């Protein structure tokens, strides 16, 4: 741990995210009053000791912010996860980090740790580490599932050779089924939240979607759901995917 007597430069308490017991947890940080690494909220330096570093992260985006600007919200969430998972290796995340595969299963469309392992191998650097850019690329690639979207569109149109458009209301039903059954997310979310997600997803759409629009909207919907799922709980279990 750090040397007593050194104090951080922050002048007020703030909420930040730290790792404690394998959990990514929001804590109130009274940084102005505590010696470096010795306050009650601090963790060991190998677990980031975030409360006394200048790089303490801002809080994750709100649901409203996600629905307004999902891209900016994703980047905030990924940066937060990267700093926590990277631990004491400043600016680098090891591909064999034991929390990385479970985190990916809970925060992306990857279905299990075997899929996550393959994705990690494709994106890790030659030194077997991720920098923040490589980590963002990994997260972005698996924040949507175009293959599943195309397959679902083809299935819905299969019974009618002349059908090449799917109405918005039918799309909402299928997208929600994808989230709750395939991603295992949102089963107990309130109806008001689903309405807000659909309003954000389809705000510039007509009454029906062609194949290209279907894939695009399914991707946007999935990104909304994945991001919201990461901020709805007070504690995000990095070691276990959130159901």
PDB file of C-alpha atoms in Angstrom:
ATOM      1  CA  UNK A   1       0.000   0.000   0.000  1.00  0.00           C
ATOM      2  CA  UNK A   2       0.979   3.613  -0.355  1.00  0.00           C
ATOM      3  CA  UNK A   3       2.901   5.770   2.066  1.00  0.00           C
ATOM      4  CA  UNK A   4       0.922   7.468   4.809  1.00  0.00           C
ATOM      5  CA  UNK A   5       1.017  11.220   4.859  1.00  0.00           C
ATOM      6  CA  UNK A   6       0.681  11.670   1.094  1.00  0.00           C
ATOM      7  CA  UNK A   7      -2.643  13.212   0.300  1.00  0.00           C
ATOM      8  CA  UNK A   8      -4.619  13.405  -2.896  1.00  0.00           C
ATOM      9  CA  UNK A   9      -5.319  16.731  -4.515  1.00  0.00           C
ATOM     10  CA  UNK A  10      -9.090  16.484  -4.720  1.00  0.00           C
ATOM     11  CA  UNK A  11     -10.902  18.995  -2.556  1.00  0.00           C
ATOM     12  CA  UNK A  12     -14.291  17.333  -2.165  1.00  0.00           C
ATOM     13  CA  UNK A  13     -15.938  13.958  -1.930  1.00  0.00           C
ATOM     14  CA  UNK A  14     -17.346  12.377  -5.084  1.00  0.00           C
ATOM     15  CA  UNK A  15     -18.875   9.142  -6.276  1.00  0.00           C
ATOM     16  CA  UNK A  16     -16.558   6.851  -8.216  1.00  0.00           C
ATOM     17  CA  UNK A  17     -16.302   3.204  -9.184  1.00  0.00           C
ATOM     18  CA  UNK A  18     -13.864   0.811  -7.540  1.00  0.00           C
ATOM     19  CA  UNK A  19     -13.231  -2.928  -7.515  1.00  0.00           C
ATOM     20  CA  UNK A  20     -13.893  -4.592  -4.205  1.00  0.00           C
ATOM     21  CA  UNK A  21     -14.186  -8.358  -3.791  1.00  0.00           C
ATOM     22  CA  UNK A  22     -14.407  -8.864  -7.553  1.00  0.00           C
ATOM     23  CA  UNK A  23     -17.237  -6.354  -7.864  1.00  0.00           C
ATOM     24  CA  UNK A  24     -17.319  -3.053  -9.693  1.00  0.00           C
ATOM     25  CA  UNK A  25     -18.949  -0.858  -7.078  1.00  0.00           C
ATOM     26  CA  UNK A  26     -19.971   2.777  -6.738  1.00  0.00           C
ATOM     27  CA  UNK A  27     -18.547   4.338  -3.576  1.00  0.00           C
ATOM     28  CA  UNK A  28     -18.545   7.770  -1.983  1.00  0.00           C
ATOM     29  CA  UNK A  29     -14.937   8.950  -1.986  1.00  0.00           C
ATOM     30  CA  UNK A  30     -13.912  11.481   0.688  1.00  0.00           C
ATOM     31  CA  UNK A  31     -10.552  12.022  -0.959  1.00  0.00           C
ATOM     32  CA  UNK A  32      -9.766  15.377   0.605  1.00  0.00           C
ATOM     33  CA  UNK A  33      -9.456  13.859   4.062  1.00  0.00           C
ATOM     34  CA  UNK A  34      -7.590  10.611   3.575  1.00  0.00           C
ATOM     35  CA  UNK A  35      -3.905   9.697   3.239  1.00  0.00           C
ATOM     36  CA  UNK A  36      -3.017   7.954   0.012  1.00  0.00           C
ATOM     37  CA  UNK A  37      -4.210   4.318   0.035  1.00  0.00           C
ATOM     38  CA  UNK A  38      -5.126   4.452   3.742  1.00  0.00           C
ATOM     39  CA  UNK A  39      -8.730   5.646   3.712  1.00  0.00           C
ATOM     40  CA  UNK A  40     -11.553   3.208   4.382  1.00  0.00           C
ATOM     41  CA  UNK A  41     -12.765   3.260   0.794  1.00  0.00           C
ATOM     42  CA  UNK A  42      -9.374   2.591  -0.774  1.00  0.00           C
ATOM     43  CA  UNK A  43      -8.397  -0.771  -2.180  1.00  0.00           C
ATOM     44  CA  UNK A  44      -4.905  -2.129  -2.638  1.00  0.00           C
ATOM     45  CA  UNK A  45      -2.930  -0.567  -5.461  1.00  0.00           C
ATOM     46  CA  UNK A  46      -3.265  -3.788  -7.464  1.00  0.00           C
ATOM     47  CA  UNK A  47      -7.036  -3.273  -7.307  1.00  0.00           C
ATOM     48  CA  UNK A  48      -6.647   0.334  -8.466  1.00  0.00           C
ATOM     49  CA  UNK A  49      -6.911   2.355  -5.195  1.00  0.00           C
ATOM     50  CA  UNK A  50      -8.932   4.739  -7.306  1.00  0.00           C
ATOM     51  CA  UNK A  51     -10.031   7.129  -4.582  1.00  0.00           C
ATOM     52  CA  UNK A  52      -6.626   8.797  -4.366  1.00  0.00           C
ATOM     53  CA  UNK A  53      -5.656   9.046  -8.025  1.00  0.00           C
ATOM     54  CA  UNK A  54      -6.292  11.951 -10.354  1.00  0.00           C
ATOM     55  CA  UNK A  55      -7.761   9.468 -12.838  1.00  0.00           C
ATOM     56  CA  UNK A  56     -10.748   8.618 -10.628  1.00  0.00           C
ATOM     57  CA  UNK A  57     -13.485   8.123 -13.190  1.00  0.00           C
ATOM     58  CA  UNK A  58     -16.666  10.061 -13.526  1.00  0.00           C
ATOM     59  CA  UNK A  59     -19.861   8.184 -12.827  1.00  0.00           C
ATOM     60  CA  UNK A  60     -21.379   6.127 -15.642  1.00  0.00           C
ATOM     61  CA  UNK A  61     -23.947   7.739 -17.938  1.00  0.00           C
ATOM     62  CA  UNK A  62     -27.571   7.944 -16.891  1.00  0.00           C
ATOM     63  CA  UNK A  63     -30.255   6.087 -18.809  1.00  0.00           C
ATOM     64  CA  UNK A  64     -31.373   9.414 -20.266  1.00  0.00           C
ATOM     65  CA  UNK A  65     -27.840  10.117 -21.517  1.00  0.00           C
ATOM     66  CA  UNK A  66     -27.639   6.655 -23.092  1.00  0.00           C
ATOM     67  CA  UNK A  67     -30.883   7.182 -24.986  1.00  0.00           C
ATOM     68  CA  UNK A  68     -29.750  10.600 -26.214  1.00  0.00           C
ATOM     69  CA  UNK A  69     -26.182   9.660 -27.198  1.00  0.00           C
ATOM     70  CA  UNK A  70     -25.428   5.959 -27.042  1.00  0.00           C
ATOM     71  CA  UNK A  71     -21.970   6.288 -28.594  1.00  0.00           C
ATOM     72  CA  UNK A  72     -20.665   8.727 -26.002  1.00  0.00           C
ATOM     73  CA  UNK A  73     -22.246   6.629 -23.266  1.00  0.00           C
ATOM     74  CA  UNK A  74     -20.623   3.436 -24.529  1.00  0.00           C
ATOM     75  CA  UNK A  75     -17.198   5.060 -24.526  1.00  0.00           C
ATOM     76  CA  UNK A  76     -17.661   6.172 -20.917  1.00  0.00           C
ATOM     77  CA  UNK A  77     -18.694   2.674 -19.846  1.00  0.00           C
ATOM     78  CA  UNK A  78     -15.854   0.997 -21.733  1.00  0.00           C
ATOM     79  CA  UNK A  79     -13.280   3.397 -20.320  1.00  0.00           C
ATOM     80  CA  UNK A  80     -14.559   2.700 -16.831  1.00  0.00           C
ATOM     81  CA  UNK A  81     -14.349  -1.049 -17.371  1.00  0.00           C
ATOM     82  CA  UNK A  82     -10.912  -0.820 -18.945  1.00  0.00           C
ATOM     83  CA  UNK A  83      -9.373   1.111 -16.057  1.00  0.00           C
ATOM     84  CA  UNK A  84     -10.808  -1.296 -13.505  1.00  0.00           C
ATOM     85  CA  UNK A  85      -9.892  -4.461 -15.394  1.00  0.00           C
ATOM     86  CA  UNK A  86      -6.423  -3.168 -16.284  1.00  0.00           C
ATOM     87  CA  UNK A  87      -5.613  -3.092 -12.546  1.00  0.00           C
ATOM     88  CA  UNK A  88      -2.087  -1.882 -11.743  1.00  0.00           C
ATOM     89  CA  UNK A  89      -0.757  -2.302 -15.294  1.00  0.00           C
ATOM     90  CA  UNK A  90      -1.269   1.310 -16.278  1.00  0.00           C
ATOM     91  CA  UNK A  91      -2.700   1.631 -19.768  1.00  0.00           C
ATOM     92  CA  UNK A  92      -2.601  -2.120 -20.457  1.00  0.00           C
ATOM     93  CA  UNK A  93      -5.090  -4.948 -19.981  1.00  0.00           C
ATOM     94  CA  UNK A  94      -3.793  -8.524 -20.086  1.00  0.00           C
ATOM     95  CA  UNK A  95      -5.704 -10.865 -22.398  1.00  0.00           C
ATOM     96  CA  UNK A  96      -5.607 -13.568 -19.696  1.00  0.00           C
ATOM     97  CA  UNK A  97      -7.172 -11.349 -17.028  1.00  0.00           C
ATOM     98  CA  UNK A  98      -9.579 -13.702 -15.252  1.00  0.00           C
ATOM     99  CA  UNK A  99     -12.353 -11.091 -15.181  1.00  0.00           C
ATOM    100  CA  UNK A 100     -12.222 -10.213 -18.865  1.00  0.00           C
ATOM    101  CA  UNK A 101     -14.154 -13.134 -20.362  1.00  0.00           C
ATOM    102  CA  UNK A 102     -16.996 -13.030 -17.823  1.00  0.00           C
ATOM    103  CA  UNK A 103     -17.198  -9.264 -18.256  1.00  0.00           C
ATOM    104  CA  UNK A 104     -17.531  -9.609 -22.033  1.00  0.00           C
ATOM    105  CA  UNK A 105     -20.293 -12.185 -21.680  1.00  0.00           C
ATOM    106  CA  UNK A 106     -22.229  -9.765 -19.492  1.00  0.00           C
ATOM    107  CA  UNK A 107     -21.556  -6.580 -21.481  1.00  0.00           C
ATOM    108  CA  UNK A 108     -21.664  -7.680 -25.139  1.00  0.00           C
ATOM    109  CA  UNK A 109     -23.619 -10.035 -27.406  1.00  0.00           C
ATOM    110  CA  UNK A 110     -21.069 -12.811 -26.838  1.00  0.00           C
ATOM    111  CA  UNK A 111     -22.948 -15.807 -25.457  1.00  0.00           C
ATOM    112  CA  UNK A 112     -20.339 -17.640 -23.410  1.00  0.00           C
ATOM    113  CA  UNK A 113     -16.714 -17.603 -22.353  1.00  0.00           C
ATOM    114  CA  UNK A 114     -15.648 -19.774 -25.300  1.00  0.00           C
ATOM    115  CA  UNK A 115     -16.888 -17.098 -27.710  1.00  0.00           C
ATOM    116  CA  UNK A 116     -15.286 -14.439 -25.541  1.00  0.00           C
ATOM    117  CA  UNK A 117     -11.927 -16.240 -25.618  1.00  0.00           C
ATOM    118  CA  UNK A 118     -11.948 -16.279 -29.435  1.00  0.00           C
ATOM    119  CA  UNK A 119     -12.850 -12.590 -29.569  1.00  0.00           C
ATOM    120  CA  UNK A 120     -10.080 -11.724 -27.117  1.00  0.00           C
ATOM    121  CA  UNK A 121      -7.499 -13.610 -29.174  1.00  0.00           C
ATOM    122  CA  UNK A 122      -8.503 -11.746 -32.331  1.00  0.00           C
ATOM    123  CA  UNK A 123      -8.192  -8.295 -30.767  1.00  0.00           C
ATOM    124  CA  UNK A 124      -5.297  -8.556 -28.304  1.00  0.00           C
ATOM    125  CA  UNK A 125      -1.971  -7.029 -29.300  1.00  0.00           C
ATOM    126  CA  UNK A 126       1.156  -8.981 -30.176  1.00  0.00           C
ATOM    127  CA  UNK A 127       2.273  -8.535 -26.561  1.00  0.00           C
ATOM    128  CA  UNK A 128      -0.970 -10.220 -25.361  1.00  0.00           C
ATOM    129  CA  UNK A 129      -2.243  -6.981 -23.885  1.00  0.00           C
ATOM    130  CA  UNK A 130      -5.009  -4.531 -24.818  1.00  0.00           C
ATOM    131  CA  UNK A 131      -4.543  -0.806 -24.905  1.00  0.00           C
ATOM    132  CA  UNK A 132      -7.684   1.281 -24.595  1.00  0.00           C
ATOM    133  CA  UNK A 133      -8.103   1.570 -28.368  1.00  0.00           C
ATOM    134  CA  UNK A 134      -7.958  -2.196 -28.874  1.00  0.00           C
ATOM    135  CA  UNK A 135     -10.363  -2.734 -25.986  1.00  0.00           C
ATOM    136  CA  UNK A 136     -12.819  -0.242 -27.480  1.00  0.00           C
ATOM    137  CA  UNK A 137     -12.568  -2.025 -30.833  1.00  0.00           C
ATOM    138  CA  UNK A 138     -13.322  -5.332 -29.120  1.00  0.00           C
ATOM    139  CA  UNK A 139     -16.346  -3.914 -27.346  1.00  0.00           C
ATOM    140  CA  UNK A 140     -17.649  -2.165 -30.448  1.00  0.00           C
ATOM    141  CA  UNK A 141     -17.451  -5.273 -32.629  1.00  0.00           C
ATOM    142  CA  UNK A 142     -19.565  -7.255 -30.197  1.00  0.00           C
ATOM    143  CA  UNK A 143     -22.066  -4.582 -29.247  1.00  0.00           C
ATOM    144  CA  UNK A 144     -24.355  -5.708 -32.075  1.00  0.00           C
ATOM    145  CA  UNK A 145     -25.270  -9.002 -33.730  1.00  0.00           C
ATOM    146  CA  UNK A 146     -25.955  -8.388 -37.426  1.00  0.00           C
ATOM    147  CA  UNK A 147     -25.925 -12.111 -38.229  1.00  0.00           C
ATOM    148  CA  UNK A 148     -28.780 -12.781 -35.843  1.00  0.00           C
ATOM    149  CA  UNK A 149     -30.656  -9.723 -37.105  1.00  0.00           C
ATOM    150  CA  UNK A 150     -30.411 -10.879 -40.723  1.00  0.00           C
ATOM    151  CA  UNK A 151     -31.465 -14.404 -39.806  1.00  0.00           C
ATOM    152  CA  UNK A 152     -34.516 -13.156 -37.910  1.00  0.00           C
ATOM    153  CA  UNK A 153     -35.552 -10.853 -40.765  1.00  0.00           C
ATOM    154  CA  UNK A 154     -35.278 -13.715 -43.267  1.00  0.00           C
ATOM    155  CA  UNK A 155     -37.335 -15.996 -41.029  1.00  0.00           C
ATOM    156  CA  UNK A 156     -40.097 -13.426 -40.614  1.00  0.00           C
ATOM    157  CA  UNK A 157     -40.282 -12.935 -44.378  1.00  0.00           C
ATOM    158  CA  UNK A 158     -39.999 -16.629 -45.286  1.00  0.00           C
ATOM    159  CA  UNK A 159     -43.724 -17.398 -45.185  1.00  0.00           C
ATOM    160  CA  UNK A 160     -44.543 -14.677 -47.681  1.00  0.00           C
ATOM    161  CA  UNK A 161     -42.296 -14.327 -50.709  1.00  0.00           C
ATOM    162  CA  UNK A 162     -43.709 -10.868 -51.367  1.00  0.00           C
ATOM    163  CA  UNK A 163     -43.000  -9.626 -47.868  1.00  0.00           C
ATOM    164  CA  UNK A 164     -39.931  -7.419 -47.744  1.00  0.00           C
ATOM    165  CA  UNK A 165     -40.977  -4.970 -45.048  1.00  0.00           C
ATOM    166  CA  UNK A 166     -41.641  -5.510 -41.348  1.00  0.00           C
ATOM    167  CA  UNK A 167     -43.865  -3.138 -39.410  1.00  0.00           C
ATOM    168  CA  UNK A 168     -42.429  -1.232 -36.466  1.00  0.00           C
ATOM    169  CA  UNK A 169     -44.757  -2.872 -33.933  1.00  0.00           C
ATOM    170  CA  UNK A 170     -43.666  -6.329 -35.033  1.00  0.00           C
ATOM    171  CA  UNK A 171     -40.039  -5.200 -34.890  1.00  0.00           C
ATOM    172  CA  UNK A 172     -40.503  -4.047 -31.291  1.00  0.00           C
ATOM    173  CA  UNK A 173     -41.824  -7.475 -30.318  1.00  0.00           C
ATOM    174  CA  UNK A 174     -38.919  -9.279 -31.987  1.00  0.00           C
ATOM    175  CA  UNK A 175     -36.260  -6.919 -30.631  1.00  0.00           C
ATOM    176  CA  UNK A 176     -37.565  -7.286 -27.095  1.00  0.00           C
ATOM    177  CA  UNK A 177     -37.604 -11.081 -27.463  1.00  0.00           C
ATOM    178  CA  UNK A 178     -33.984 -10.921 -28.645  1.00  0.00           C
ATOM    179  CA  UNK A 179     -33.013  -8.937 -25.534  1.00  0.00           C
ATOM    180  CA  UNK A 180     -34.846 -11.054 -22.983  1.00  0.00           C
ATOM    181  CA  UNK A 181     -34.258 -14.512 -24.484  1.00  0.00           C
ATOM    182  CA  UNK A 182     -31.001 -14.289 -26.438  1.00  0.00           C
ATOM    183  CA  UNK A 183     -29.146 -11.684 -24.378  1.00  0.00           C
ATOM    184  CA  UNK A 184     -30.981 -12.581 -21.151  1.00  0.00           C
ATOM    185  CA  UNK A 185     -31.447  -8.890 -20.341  1.00  0.00           C
ATOM    186  CA  UNK A 186     -34.456  -6.859 -19.273  1.00  0.00           C
ATOM    187  CA  UNK A 187     -36.855  -9.558 -18.163  1.00  0.00           C
ATOM    188  CA  UNK A 188     -38.038  -7.475 -15.211  1.00  0.00           C
ATOM    189  CA  UNK A 189     -37.556  -3.997 -16.655  1.00  0.00           C
ATOM    190  CA  UNK A 190     -40.582  -1.696 -16.343  1.00  0.00           C
ATOM    191  CA  UNK A 191     -42.720  -1.049 -19.386  1.00  0.00           C
ATOM    192  CA  UNK A 192     -41.891   2.645 -19.233  1.00  0.00           C
ATOM    193  CA  UNK A 193     -38.217   1.854 -19.817  1.00  0.00           C
ATOM    194  CA  UNK A 194     -38.991  -0.336 -22.815  1.00  0.00           C
ATOM    195  CA  UNK A 195     -41.137   2.450 -24.275  1.00  0.00           C
ATOM    196  CA  UNK A 196     -38.269   4.910 -23.831  1.00  0.00           C
ATOM    197  CA  UNK A 197     -35.817   2.520 -25.505  1.00  0.00           C
ATOM    198  CA  UNK A 198     -38.143   1.987 -28.447  1.00  0.00           C
ATOM    199  CA  UNK A 199     -38.790   5.728 -28.769  1.00  0.00           C
ATOM    200  CA  UNK A 200     -35.032   6.331 -28.985  1.00  0.00           C
ATOM    201  CA  UNK A 201     -34.481   3.424 -31.387  1.00  0.00           C
ATOM    202  CA  UNK A 202     -37.262   4.273 -33.824  1.00  0.00           C
ATOM    203  CA  UNK A 203     -37.460   8.062 -33.480  1.00  0.00           C
ATOM    204  CA  UNK A 204     -36.605   8.645 -37.162  1.00  0.00           C
ATOM    205  CA  UNK A 205     -38.270   5.545 -38.647  1.00  0.00           C
ATOM    206  CA  UNK A 206     -41.270   5.106 -40.878  1.00  0.00           C
ATOM    207  CA  UNK A 207     -44.042   2.593 -40.193  1.00  0.00           C
ATOM    208  CA  UNK A 208     -42.076  -0.358 -41.611  1.00  0.00           C
ATOM    209  CA  UNK A 209     -38.475  -1.508 -41.992  1.00  0.00           C
ATOM    210  CA  UNK A 210     -36.703  -3.025 -44.978  1.00  0.00           C
ATOM    211  CA  UNK A 211     -33.806  -5.403 -44.403  1.00  0.00           C
ATOM    212  CA  UNK A 212     -31.145  -2.700 -44.185  1.00  0.00           C
ATOM    213  CA  UNK A 213     -33.195  -0.597 -41.780  1.00  0.00           C
ATOM    214  CA  UNK A 214     -34.028  -3.678 -39.714  1.00  0.00           C
ATOM    215  CA  UNK A 215     -30.350  -4.539 -39.195  1.00  0.00           C
ATOM    216  CA  UNK A 216     -29.482  -0.929 -38.396  1.00  0.00           C
ATOM    217  CA  UNK A 217     -32.303  -0.502 -35.884  1.00  0.00           C
ATOM    218  CA  UNK A 218     -31.663  -3.869 -34.280  1.00  0.00           C
ATOM    219  CA  UNK A 219     -28.050  -2.826 -33.777  1.00  0.00           C
ATOM    220  CA  UNK A 220     -29.035   0.502 -32.213  1.00  0.00           C
ATOM    221  CA  UNK A 221     -31.570  -1.212 -29.970  1.00  0.00           C
ATOM    222  CA  UNK A 222     -28.982  -3.763 -28.829  1.00  0.00           C
ATOM    223  CA  UNK A 223     -26.474  -1.053 -27.981  1.00  0.00           C
ATOM    224  CA  UNK A 224     -29.096   0.776 -25.919  1.00  0.00           C
ATOM    225  CA  UNK A 225     -29.992  -2.390 -24.024  1.00  0.00           C
ATOM    226  CA  UNK A 226     -26.400  -3.420 -23.330  1.00  0.00           C
ATOM    227  CA  UNK A 227     -25.468   0.042 -22.077  1.00  0.00           C
ATOM    228  CA  UNK A 228     -28.553   0.422 -19.908  1.00  0.00           C
ATOM    229  CA  UNK A 229     -27.988  -3.018 -18.437  1.00  0.00           C
ATOM    230  CA  UNK A 230     -24.551  -1.913 -17.228  1.00  0.00           C
ATOM    231  CA  UNK A 231     -25.890   1.062 -15.275  1.00  0.00           C
ATOM    232  CA  UNK A 232     -29.204  -0.123 -13.832  1.00  0.00           C
ATOM    233  CA  UNK A 233     -27.720  -2.002 -10.865  1.00  0.00           C
ATOM    234  CA  UNK A 234     -25.824  -0.306  -8.025  1.00  0.00           C
ATOM    235  CA  UNK A 235     -23.149  -3.005  -8.318  1.00  0.00           C
ATOM    236  CA  UNK A 236     -21.982  -4.555 -11.577  1.00  0.00           C
ATOM    237  CA  UNK A 237     -20.603  -8.044 -11.069  1.00  0.00           C
ATOM    238  CA  UNK A 238     -17.610  -8.096 -13.410  1.00  0.00           C
ATOM    239  CA  UNK A 239     -16.977 -11.757 -12.616  1.00  0.00           C
ATOM    240  CA  UNK A 240     -20.490 -12.795 -13.657  1.00  0.00           C
ATOM    241  CA  UNK A 241     -22.645 -11.763 -16.587  1.00  0.00           C
ATOM    242  CA  UNK A 242     -25.687  -9.764 -15.520  1.00  0.00           C
ATOM    243  CA  UNK A 243     -28.807 -11.819 -16.352  1.00  0.00           C
TER     244      UNK A 243
END
